N, CA and C atoms as an extended XYZ file, in Angstrom:
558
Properties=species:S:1:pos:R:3:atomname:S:1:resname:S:1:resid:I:1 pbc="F F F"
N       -17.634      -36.316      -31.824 N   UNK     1
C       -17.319      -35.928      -30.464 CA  UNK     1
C       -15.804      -35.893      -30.253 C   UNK     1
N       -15.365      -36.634      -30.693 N   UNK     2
C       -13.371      -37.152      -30.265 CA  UNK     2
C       -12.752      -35.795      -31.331 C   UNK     2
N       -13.589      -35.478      -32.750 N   UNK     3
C       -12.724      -34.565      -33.062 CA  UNK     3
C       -12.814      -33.379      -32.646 C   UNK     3
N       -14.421      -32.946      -31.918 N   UNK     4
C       -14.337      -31.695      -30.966 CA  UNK     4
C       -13.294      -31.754      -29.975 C   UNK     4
N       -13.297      -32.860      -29.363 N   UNK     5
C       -12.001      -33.209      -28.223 CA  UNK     5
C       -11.018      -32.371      -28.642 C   UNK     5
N       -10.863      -32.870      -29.790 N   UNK     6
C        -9.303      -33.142      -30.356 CA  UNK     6
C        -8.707      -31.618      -30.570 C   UNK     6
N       -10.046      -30.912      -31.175 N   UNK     7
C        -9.578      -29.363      -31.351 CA  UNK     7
C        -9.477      -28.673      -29.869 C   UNK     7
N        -9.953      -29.124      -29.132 N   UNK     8
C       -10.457      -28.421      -27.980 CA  UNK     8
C        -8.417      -29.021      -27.116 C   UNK     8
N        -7.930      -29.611      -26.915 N   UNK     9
C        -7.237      -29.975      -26.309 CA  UNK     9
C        -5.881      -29.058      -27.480 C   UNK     9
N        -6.163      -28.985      -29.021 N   UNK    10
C        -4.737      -28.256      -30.045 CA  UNK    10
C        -5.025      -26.768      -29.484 C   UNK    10
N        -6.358      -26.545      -29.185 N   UNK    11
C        -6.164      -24.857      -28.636 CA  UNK    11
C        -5.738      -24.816      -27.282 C   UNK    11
N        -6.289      -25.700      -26.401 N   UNK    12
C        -5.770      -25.292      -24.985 CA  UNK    12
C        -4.051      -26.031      -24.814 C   UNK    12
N        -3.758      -26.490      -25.780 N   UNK    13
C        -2.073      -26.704      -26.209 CA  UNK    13
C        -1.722      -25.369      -26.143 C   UNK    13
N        -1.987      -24.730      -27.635 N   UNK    14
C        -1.525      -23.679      -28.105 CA  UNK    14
C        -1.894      -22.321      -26.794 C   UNK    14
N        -2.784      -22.455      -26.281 N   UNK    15
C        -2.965      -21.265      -25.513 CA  UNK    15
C        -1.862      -21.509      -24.411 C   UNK    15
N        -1.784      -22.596      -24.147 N   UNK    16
C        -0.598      -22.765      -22.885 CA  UNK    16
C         0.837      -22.193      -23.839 C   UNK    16
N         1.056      -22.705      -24.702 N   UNK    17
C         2.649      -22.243      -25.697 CA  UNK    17
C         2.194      -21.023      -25.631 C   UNK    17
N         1.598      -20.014      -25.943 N   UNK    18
C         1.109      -18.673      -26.042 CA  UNK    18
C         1.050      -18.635      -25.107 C   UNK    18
N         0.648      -18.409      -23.710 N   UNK    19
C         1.136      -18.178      -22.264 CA  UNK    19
C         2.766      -17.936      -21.869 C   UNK    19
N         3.074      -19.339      -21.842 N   UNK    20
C         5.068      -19.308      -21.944 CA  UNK    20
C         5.568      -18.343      -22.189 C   UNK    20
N         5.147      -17.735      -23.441 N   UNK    21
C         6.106      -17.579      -24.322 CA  UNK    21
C         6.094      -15.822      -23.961 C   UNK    21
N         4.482      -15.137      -23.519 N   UNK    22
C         4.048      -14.389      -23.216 CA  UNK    22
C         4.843      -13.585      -22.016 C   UNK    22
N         4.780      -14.523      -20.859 N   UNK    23
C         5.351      -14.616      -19.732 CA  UNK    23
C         6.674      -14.265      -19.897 C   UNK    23
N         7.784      -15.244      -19.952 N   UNK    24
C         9.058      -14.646      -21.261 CA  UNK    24
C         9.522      -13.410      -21.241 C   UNK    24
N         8.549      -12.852      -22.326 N   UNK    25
C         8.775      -11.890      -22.574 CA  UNK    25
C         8.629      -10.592      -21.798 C   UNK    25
N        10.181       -9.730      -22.095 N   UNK    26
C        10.162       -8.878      -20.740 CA  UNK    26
C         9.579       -7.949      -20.797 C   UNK    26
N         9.459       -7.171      -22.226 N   UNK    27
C         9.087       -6.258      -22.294 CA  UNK    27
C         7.792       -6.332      -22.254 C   UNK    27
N         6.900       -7.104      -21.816 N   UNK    28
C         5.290       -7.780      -21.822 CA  UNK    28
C         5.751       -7.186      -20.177 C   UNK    28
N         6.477       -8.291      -19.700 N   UNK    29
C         6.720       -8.338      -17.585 CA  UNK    29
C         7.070       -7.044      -17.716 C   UNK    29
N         8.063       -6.015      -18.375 N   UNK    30
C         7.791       -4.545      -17.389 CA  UNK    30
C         6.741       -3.980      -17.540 C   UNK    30
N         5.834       -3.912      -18.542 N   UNK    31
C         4.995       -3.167      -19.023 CA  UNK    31
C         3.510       -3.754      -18.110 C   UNK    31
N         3.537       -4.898      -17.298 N   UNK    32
C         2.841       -5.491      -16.321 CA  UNK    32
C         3.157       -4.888      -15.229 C   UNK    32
N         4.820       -4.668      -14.920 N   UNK    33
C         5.130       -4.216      -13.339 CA  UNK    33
C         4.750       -2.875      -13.567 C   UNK    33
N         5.043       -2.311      -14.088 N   UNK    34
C         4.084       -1.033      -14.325 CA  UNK    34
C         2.958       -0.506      -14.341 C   UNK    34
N         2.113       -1.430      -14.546 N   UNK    35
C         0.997       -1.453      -14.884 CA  UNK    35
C         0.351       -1.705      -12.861 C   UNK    35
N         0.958       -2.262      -12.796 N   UNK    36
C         1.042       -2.916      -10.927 CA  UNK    36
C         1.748       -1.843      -10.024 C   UNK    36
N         2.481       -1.200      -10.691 N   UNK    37
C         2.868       -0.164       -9.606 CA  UNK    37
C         2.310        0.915       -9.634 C   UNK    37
N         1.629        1.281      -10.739 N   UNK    38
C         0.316        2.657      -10.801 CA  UNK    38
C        -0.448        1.898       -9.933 C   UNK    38
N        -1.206        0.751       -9.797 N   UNK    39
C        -2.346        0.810       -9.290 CA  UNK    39
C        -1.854        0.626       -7.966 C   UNK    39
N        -0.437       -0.334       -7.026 N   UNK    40
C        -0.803       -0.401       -5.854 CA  UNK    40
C        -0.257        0.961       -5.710 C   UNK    40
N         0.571        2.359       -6.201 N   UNK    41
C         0.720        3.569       -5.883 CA  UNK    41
C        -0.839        4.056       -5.572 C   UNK    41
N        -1.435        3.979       -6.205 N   UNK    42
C        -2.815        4.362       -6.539 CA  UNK    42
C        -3.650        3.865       -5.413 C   UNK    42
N        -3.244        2.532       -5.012 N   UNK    43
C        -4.519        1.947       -3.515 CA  UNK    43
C        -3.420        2.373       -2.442 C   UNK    43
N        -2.244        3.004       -2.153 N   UNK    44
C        -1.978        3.011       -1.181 CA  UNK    44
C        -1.976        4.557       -0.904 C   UNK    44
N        -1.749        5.444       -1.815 N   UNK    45
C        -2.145        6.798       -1.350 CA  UNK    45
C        -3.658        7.015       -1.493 C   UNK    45
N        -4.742        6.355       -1.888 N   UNK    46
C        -5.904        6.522       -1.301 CA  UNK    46
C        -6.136        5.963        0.180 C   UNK    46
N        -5.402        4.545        0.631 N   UNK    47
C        -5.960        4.286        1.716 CA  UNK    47
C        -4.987        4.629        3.193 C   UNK    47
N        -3.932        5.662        2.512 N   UNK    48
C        -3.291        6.541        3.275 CA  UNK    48
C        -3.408        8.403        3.682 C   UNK    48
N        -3.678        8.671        2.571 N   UNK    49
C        -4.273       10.371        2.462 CA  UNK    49
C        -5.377       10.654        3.226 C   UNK    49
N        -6.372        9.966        3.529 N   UNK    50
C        -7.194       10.605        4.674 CA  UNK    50
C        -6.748       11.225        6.006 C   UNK    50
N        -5.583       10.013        6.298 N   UNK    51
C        -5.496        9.882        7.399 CA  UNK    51
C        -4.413       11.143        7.810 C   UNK    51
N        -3.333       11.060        6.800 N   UNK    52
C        -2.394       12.616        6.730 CA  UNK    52
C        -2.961       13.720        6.295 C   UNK    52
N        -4.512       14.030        5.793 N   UNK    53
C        -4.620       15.067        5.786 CA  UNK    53
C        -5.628       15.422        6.758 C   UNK    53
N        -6.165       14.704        7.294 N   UNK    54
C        -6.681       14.978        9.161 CA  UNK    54
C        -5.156       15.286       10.079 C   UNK    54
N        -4.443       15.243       10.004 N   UNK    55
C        -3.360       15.460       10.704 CA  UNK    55
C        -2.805       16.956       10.040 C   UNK    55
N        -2.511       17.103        8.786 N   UNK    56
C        -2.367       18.816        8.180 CA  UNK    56
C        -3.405       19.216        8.569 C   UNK    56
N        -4.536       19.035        8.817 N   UNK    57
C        -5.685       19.885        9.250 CA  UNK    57
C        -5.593       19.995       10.368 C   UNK    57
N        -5.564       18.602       11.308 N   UNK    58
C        -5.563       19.511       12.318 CA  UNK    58
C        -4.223       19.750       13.397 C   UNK    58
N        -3.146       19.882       13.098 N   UNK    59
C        -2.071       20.296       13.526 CA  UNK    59
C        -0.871       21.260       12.341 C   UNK    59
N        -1.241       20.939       11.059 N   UNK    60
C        -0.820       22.120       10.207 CA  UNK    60
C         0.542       21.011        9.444 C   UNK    60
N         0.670       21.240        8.261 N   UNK    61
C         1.483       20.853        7.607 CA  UNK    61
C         3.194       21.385        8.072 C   UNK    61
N         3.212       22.177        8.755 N   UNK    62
C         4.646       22.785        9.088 CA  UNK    62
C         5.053       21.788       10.127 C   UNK    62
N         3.989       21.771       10.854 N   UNK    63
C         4.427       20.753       12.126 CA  UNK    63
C         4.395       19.380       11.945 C   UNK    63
N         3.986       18.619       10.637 N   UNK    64
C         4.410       17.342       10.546 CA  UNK    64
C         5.701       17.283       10.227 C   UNK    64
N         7.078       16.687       10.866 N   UNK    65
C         8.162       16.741       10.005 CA  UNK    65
C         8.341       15.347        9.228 C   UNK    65
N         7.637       15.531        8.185 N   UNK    66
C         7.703       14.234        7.264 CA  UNK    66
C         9.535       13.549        7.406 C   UNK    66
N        10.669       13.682        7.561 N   UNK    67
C        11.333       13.871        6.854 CA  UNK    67
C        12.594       12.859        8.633 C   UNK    67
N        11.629       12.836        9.520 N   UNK    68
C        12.276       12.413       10.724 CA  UNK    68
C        12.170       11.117       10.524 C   UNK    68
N        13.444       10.268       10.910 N   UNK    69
C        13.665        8.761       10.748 CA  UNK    69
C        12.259        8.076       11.331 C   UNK    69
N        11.255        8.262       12.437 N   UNK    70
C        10.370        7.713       12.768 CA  UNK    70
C         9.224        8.465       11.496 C   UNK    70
N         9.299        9.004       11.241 N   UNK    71
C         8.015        9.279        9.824 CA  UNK    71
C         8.455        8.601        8.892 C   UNK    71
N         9.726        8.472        8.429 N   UNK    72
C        10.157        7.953        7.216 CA  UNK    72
C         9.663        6.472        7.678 C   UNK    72
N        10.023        6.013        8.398 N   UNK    73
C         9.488        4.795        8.395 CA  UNK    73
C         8.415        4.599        8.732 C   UNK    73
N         7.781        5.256        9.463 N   UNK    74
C         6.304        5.016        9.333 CA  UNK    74
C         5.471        4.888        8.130 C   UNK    74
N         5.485        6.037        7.068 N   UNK    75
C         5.368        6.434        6.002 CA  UNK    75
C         5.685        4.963        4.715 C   UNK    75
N         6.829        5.171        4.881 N   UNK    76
C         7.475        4.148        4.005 CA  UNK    76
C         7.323        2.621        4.126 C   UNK    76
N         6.848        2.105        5.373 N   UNK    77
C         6.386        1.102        5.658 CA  UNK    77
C         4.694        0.605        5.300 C   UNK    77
N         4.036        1.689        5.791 N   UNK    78
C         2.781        1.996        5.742 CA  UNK    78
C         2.374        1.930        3.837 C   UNK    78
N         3.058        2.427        3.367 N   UNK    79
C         2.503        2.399        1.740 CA  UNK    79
C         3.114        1.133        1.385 C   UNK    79
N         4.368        0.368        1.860 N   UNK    80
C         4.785       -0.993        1.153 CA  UNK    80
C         3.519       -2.330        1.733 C   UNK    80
N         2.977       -1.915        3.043 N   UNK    81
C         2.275       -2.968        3.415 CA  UNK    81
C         0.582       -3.113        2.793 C   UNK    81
N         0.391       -1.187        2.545 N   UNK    82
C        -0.928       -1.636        1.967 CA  UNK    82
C        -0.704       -2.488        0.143 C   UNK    82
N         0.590       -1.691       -0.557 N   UNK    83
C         1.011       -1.767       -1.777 CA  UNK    83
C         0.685       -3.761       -1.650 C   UNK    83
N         1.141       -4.224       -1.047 N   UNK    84
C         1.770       -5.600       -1.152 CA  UNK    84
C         0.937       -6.113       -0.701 C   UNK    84
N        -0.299       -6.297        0.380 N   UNK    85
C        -1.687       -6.482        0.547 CA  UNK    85
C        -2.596       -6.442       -0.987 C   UNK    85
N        -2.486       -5.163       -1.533 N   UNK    86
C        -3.478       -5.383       -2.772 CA  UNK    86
C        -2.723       -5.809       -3.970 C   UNK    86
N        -1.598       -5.880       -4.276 N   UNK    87
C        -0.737       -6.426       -5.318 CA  UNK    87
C         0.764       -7.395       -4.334 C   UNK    87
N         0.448       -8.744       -4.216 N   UNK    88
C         1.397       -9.297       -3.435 CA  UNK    88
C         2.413       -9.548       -4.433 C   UNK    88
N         2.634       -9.634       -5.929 N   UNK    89
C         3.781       -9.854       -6.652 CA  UNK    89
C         4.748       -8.747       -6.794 C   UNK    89
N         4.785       -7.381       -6.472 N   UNK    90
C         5.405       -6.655       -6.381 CA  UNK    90
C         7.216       -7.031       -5.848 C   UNK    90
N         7.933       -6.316       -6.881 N   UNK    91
C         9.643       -7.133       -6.669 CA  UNK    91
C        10.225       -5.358       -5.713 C   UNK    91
N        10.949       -5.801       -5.723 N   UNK    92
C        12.027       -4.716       -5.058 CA  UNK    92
C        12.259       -3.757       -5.879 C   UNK    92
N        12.711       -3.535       -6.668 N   UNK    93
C        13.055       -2.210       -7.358 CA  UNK    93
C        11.653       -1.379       -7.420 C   UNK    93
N        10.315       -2.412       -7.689 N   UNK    94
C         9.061       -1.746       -7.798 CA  UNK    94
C         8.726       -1.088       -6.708 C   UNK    94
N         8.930       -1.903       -5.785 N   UNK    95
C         8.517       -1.612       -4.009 CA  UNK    95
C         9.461       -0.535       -3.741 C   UNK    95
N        10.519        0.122       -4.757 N   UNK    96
C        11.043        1.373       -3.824 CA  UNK    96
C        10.865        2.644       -4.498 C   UNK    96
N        10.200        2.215       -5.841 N   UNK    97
C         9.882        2.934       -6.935 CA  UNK    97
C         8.534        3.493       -6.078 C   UNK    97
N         7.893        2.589       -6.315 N   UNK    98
C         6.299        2.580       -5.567 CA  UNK    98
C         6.544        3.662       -4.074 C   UNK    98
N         7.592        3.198       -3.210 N   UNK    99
C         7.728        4.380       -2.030 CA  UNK    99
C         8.079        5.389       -2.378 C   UNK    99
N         8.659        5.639       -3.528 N   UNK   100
C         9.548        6.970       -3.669 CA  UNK   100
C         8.023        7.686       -4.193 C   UNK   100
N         7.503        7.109       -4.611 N   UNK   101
C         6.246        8.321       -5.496 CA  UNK   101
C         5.026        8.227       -4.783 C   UNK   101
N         4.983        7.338       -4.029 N   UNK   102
C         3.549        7.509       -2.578 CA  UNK   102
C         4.159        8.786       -1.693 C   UNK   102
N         5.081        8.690       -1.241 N   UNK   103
C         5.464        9.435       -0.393 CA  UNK   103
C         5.839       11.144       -0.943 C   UNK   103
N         6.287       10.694       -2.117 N   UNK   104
C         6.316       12.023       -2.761 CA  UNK   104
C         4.336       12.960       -2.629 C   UNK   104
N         3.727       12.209       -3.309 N   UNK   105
C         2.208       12.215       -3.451 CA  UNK   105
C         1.788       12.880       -1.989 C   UNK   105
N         1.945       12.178       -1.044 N   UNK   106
C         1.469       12.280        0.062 CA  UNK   106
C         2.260       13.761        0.902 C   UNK   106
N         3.015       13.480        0.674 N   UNK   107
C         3.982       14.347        1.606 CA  UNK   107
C         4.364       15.961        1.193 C   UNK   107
N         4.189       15.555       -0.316 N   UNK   108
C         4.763       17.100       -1.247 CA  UNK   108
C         5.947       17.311       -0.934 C   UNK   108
N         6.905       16.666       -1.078 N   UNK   109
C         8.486       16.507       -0.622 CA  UNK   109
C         8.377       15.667       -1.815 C   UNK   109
N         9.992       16.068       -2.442 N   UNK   110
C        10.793       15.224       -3.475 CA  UNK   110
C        10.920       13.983       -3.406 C   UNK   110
N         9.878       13.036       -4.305 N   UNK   111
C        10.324       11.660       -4.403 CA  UNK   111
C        12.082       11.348       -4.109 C   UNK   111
N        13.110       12.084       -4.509 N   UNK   112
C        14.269       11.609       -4.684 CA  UNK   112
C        15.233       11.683       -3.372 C   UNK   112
N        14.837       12.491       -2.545 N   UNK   113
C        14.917       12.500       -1.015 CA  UNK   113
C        14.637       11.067       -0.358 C   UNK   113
N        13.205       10.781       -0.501 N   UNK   114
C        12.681        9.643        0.347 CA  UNK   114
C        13.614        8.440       -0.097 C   UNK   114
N        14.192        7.931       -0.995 N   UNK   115
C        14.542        6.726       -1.522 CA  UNK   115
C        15.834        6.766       -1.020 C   UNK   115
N        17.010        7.724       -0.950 N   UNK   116
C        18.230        7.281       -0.299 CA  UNK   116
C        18.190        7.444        1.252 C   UNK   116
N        16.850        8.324        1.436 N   UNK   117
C        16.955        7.927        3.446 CA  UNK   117
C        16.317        6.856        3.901 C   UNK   117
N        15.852        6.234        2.943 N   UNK   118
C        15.283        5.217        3.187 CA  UNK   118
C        15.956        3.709        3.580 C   UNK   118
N        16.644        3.859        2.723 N   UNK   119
C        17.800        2.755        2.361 CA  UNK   119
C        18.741        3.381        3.377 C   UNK   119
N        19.779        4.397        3.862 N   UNK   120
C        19.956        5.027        4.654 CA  UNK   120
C        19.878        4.240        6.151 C   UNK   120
N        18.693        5.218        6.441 N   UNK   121
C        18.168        4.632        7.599 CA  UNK   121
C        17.794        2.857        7.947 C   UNK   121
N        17.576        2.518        6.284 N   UNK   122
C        17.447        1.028        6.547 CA  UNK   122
C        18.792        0.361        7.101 C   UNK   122
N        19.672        0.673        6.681 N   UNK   123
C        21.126       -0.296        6.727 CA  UNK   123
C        21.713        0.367        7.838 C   UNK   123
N        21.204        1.425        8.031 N   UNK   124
C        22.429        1.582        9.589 CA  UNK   124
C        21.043        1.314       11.170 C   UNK   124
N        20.367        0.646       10.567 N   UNK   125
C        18.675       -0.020       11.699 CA  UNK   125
C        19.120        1.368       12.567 C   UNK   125
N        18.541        2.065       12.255 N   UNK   126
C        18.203        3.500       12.933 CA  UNK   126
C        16.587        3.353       14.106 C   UNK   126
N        17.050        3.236       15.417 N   UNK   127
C        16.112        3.031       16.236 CA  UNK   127
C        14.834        3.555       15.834 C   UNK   127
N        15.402        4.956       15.765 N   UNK   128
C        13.535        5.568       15.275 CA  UNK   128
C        13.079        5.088       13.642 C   UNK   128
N        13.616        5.154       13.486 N   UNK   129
C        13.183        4.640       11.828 CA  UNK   129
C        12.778        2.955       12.084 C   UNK   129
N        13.336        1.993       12.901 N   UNK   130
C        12.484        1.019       13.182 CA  UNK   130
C        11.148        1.210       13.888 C   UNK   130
N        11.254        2.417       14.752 N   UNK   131
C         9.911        2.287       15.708 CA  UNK   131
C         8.728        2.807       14.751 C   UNK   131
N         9.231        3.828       13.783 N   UNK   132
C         8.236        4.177       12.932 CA  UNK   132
C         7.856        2.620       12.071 C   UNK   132
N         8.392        1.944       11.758 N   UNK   133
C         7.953        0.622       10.744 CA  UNK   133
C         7.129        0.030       11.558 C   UNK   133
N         7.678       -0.468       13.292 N   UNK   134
C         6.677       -1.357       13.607 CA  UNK   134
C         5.431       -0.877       13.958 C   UNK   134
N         5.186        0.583       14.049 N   UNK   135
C         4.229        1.575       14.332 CA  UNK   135
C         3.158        1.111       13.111 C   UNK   135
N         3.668        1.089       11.897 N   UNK   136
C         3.147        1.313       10.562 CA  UNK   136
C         2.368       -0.338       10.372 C   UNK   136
N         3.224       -0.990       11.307 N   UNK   137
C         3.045       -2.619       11.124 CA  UNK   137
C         1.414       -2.892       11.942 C   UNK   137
N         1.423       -2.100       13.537 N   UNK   138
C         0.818       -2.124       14.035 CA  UNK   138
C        -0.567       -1.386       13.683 C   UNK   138
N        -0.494       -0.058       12.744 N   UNK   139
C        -1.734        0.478       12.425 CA  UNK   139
C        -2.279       -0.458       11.375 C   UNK   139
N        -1.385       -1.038       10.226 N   UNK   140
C        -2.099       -1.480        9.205 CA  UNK   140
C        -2.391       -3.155        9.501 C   UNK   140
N        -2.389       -3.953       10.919 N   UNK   141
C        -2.596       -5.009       11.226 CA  UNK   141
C        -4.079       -4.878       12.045 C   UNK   141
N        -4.066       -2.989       12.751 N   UNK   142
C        -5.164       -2.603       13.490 CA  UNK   142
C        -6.188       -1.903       12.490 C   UNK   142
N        -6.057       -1.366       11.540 N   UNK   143
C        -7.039       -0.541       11.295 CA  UNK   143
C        -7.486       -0.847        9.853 C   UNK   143
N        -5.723       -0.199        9.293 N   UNK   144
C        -6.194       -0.591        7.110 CA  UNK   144
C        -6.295       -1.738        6.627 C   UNK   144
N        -6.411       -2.839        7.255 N   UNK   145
C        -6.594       -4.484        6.984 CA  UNK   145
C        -7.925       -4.246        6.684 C   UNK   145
N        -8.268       -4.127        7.709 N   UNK   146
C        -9.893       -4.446        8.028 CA  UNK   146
C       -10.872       -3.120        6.785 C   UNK   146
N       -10.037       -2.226        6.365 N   UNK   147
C       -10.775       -1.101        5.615 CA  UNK   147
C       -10.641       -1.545        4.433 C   UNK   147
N        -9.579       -2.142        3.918 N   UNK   148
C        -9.162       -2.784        2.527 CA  UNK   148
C        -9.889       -3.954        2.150 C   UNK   148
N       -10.562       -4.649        3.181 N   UNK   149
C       -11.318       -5.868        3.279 CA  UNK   149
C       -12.426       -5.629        2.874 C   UNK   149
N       -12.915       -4.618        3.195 N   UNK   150
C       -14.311       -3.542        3.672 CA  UNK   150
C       -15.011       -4.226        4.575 C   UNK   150
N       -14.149       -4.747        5.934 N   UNK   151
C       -15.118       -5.041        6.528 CA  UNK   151
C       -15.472       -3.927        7.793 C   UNK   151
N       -16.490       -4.140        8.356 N   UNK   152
C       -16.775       -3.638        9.464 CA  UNK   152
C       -15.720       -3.790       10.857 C   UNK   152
N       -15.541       -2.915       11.482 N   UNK   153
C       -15.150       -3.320       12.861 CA  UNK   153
C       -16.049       -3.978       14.113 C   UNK   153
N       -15.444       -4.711       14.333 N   UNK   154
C       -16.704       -5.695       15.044 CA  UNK   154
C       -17.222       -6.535       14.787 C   UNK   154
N       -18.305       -7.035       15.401 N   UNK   155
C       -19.344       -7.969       14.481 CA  UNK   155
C       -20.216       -7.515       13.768 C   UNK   155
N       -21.323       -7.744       13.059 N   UNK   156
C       -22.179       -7.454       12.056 CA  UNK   156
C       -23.509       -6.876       13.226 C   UNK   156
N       -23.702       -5.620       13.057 N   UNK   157
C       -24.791       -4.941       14.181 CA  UNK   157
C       -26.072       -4.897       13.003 C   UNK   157
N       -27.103       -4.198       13.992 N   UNK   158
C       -28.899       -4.176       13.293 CA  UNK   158
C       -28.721       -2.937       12.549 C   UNK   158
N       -29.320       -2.701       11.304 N   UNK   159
C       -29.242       -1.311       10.706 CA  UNK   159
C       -29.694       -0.491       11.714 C   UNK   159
N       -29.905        0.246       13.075 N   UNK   160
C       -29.960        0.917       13.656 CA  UNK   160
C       -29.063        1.667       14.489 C   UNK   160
N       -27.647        0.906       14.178 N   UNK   161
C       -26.490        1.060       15.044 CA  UNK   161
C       -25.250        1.265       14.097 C   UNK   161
N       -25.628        1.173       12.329 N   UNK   162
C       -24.760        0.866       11.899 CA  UNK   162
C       -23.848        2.813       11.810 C   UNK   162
N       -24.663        3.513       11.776 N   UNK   163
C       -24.173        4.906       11.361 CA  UNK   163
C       -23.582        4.667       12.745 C   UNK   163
N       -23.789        4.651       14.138 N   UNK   164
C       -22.925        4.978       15.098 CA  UNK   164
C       -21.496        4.396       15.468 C   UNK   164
N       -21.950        2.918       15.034 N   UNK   165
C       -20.327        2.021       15.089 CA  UNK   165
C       -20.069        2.849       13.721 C   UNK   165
N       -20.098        3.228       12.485 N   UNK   166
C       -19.295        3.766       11.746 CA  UNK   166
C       -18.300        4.991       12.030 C   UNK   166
N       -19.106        5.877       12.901 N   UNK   167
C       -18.745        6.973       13.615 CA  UNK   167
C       -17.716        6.577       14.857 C   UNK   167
N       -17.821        5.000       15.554 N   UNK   168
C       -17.112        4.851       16.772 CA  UNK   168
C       -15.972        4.769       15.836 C   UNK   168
N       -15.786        3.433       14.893 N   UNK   169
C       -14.525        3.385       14.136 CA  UNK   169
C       -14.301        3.684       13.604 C   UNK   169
N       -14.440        4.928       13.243 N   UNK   170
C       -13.598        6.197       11.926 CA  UNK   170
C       -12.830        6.977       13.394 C   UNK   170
N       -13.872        6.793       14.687 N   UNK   171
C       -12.927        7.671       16.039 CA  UNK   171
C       -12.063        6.888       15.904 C   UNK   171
N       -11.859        5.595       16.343 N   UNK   172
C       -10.977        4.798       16.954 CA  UNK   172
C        -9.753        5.019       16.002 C   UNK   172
N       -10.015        5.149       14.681 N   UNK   173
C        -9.322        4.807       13.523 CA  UNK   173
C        -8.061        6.418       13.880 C   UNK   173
N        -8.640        6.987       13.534 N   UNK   174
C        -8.424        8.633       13.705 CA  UNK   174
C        -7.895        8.864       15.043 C   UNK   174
N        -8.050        8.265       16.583 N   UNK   175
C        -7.206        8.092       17.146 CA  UNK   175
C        -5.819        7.103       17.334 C   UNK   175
N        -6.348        5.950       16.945 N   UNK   176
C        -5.033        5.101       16.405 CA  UNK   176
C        -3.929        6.018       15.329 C   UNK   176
N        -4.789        6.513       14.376 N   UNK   177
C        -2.882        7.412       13.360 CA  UNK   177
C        -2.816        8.454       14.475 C   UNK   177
N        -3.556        9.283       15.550 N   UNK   178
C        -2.600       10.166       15.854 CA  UNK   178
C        -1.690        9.937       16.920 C   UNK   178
N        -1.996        8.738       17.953 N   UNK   179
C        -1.015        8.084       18.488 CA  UNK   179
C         0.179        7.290       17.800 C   UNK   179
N         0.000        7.077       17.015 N   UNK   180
C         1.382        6.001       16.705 CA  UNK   180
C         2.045        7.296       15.469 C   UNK   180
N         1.468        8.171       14.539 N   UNK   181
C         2.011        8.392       13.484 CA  UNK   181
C         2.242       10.070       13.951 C   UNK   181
N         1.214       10.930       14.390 N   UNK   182
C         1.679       12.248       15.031 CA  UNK   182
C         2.783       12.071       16.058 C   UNK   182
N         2.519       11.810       17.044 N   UNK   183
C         3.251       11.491       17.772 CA  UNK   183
C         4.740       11.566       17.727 C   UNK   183
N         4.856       10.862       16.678 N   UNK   184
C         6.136       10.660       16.166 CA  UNK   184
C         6.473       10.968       15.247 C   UNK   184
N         6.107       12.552       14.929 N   UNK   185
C         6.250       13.111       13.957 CA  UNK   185
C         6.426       14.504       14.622 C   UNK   185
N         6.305       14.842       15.412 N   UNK   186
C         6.625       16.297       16.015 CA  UNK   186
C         7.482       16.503       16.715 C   UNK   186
């Protein structure tokens, strides 16, 4: 029994030294942050693209001006909060990497645009470019929390009601982005 111990405690040694050492190593950590910035790129233009392309549909891609200090921050806020919700270790260089290519994705505008108005508008606190963030703060505290969760809105109803509350909060949802995010985009 003590020498099963005994092996059992030289591997979970060695697996901890093999951890360390793992960790460490950088070219292991970029090839991780990478690995982390495809996927929260990946959960945040899925749980953002519905909602902008109900808005190209129904007001037309000409008339969104992606590109106005209150979109940029809406936009740019909106993909760092879902990004950092489903991957919370995300560092800074990732988190602007990660905006520059959601927004590219989403928008069909040059990743390389979004990243110096971003920063831009960040450092000179550009009124509209704040109102778009806390806008972005307020939809994804009201709406994409609760979708990323998968929970329901509300309480838990009888399967007889569930298709209609699905239908109330996909409305509610769908009116919440066009108040805070059209709005302030035309």
């Amino acid at each position: 029994m003590t020498a099963g111990r005994d092996h059992f405690y030289r591997e979970l040694h060695w697996l901890n030294e093999f951890a360390a050492t793992v960790v460490q190593d950088k070219a292991l950590v970029k090839m991780l942050d990478w690995w982390r910035l495809r996927k929260a790129r990946e959960s945040a233009v899925a749980a953002i693209r519905p909602y902008l392309e109900y808005s190209v549909n129904r007001v037309g891609r000409h008339s969104l001006d992606n590109l106005n200090p209150y979109a940029v921050g809406f936009l740019g806020m909106l993909i760092t909060l879902v990004a950092q919700y489903k991957y919370p270790s995300l560092g800074t260089r990732t988190i602007g990497l990660l905006q520059m290519e959601a927004w590219a994705e989403l928008t069909k505008n040059n990743a390389d645009l979004i990243g110096q108005e971003i920063s831009f508008l960040s450092l000179n606190a550009d009124p509209d470019f704040q109102g778009g963030c806390y806008a972005a703060k307020t939809f994804f505290d009201e709406i994409l929390r609760k979708e990323l969760d998968g929970r329901a809105f509300g309480d838990v109803q009888i399967a007889s009601q569930v298709q209609s509350d699905q239908i109330s909060a996909e409305t509610m949802a769908l009116e919440r982005w066009v108040a805070l995010y059209e709005c302030g985009t035309q």
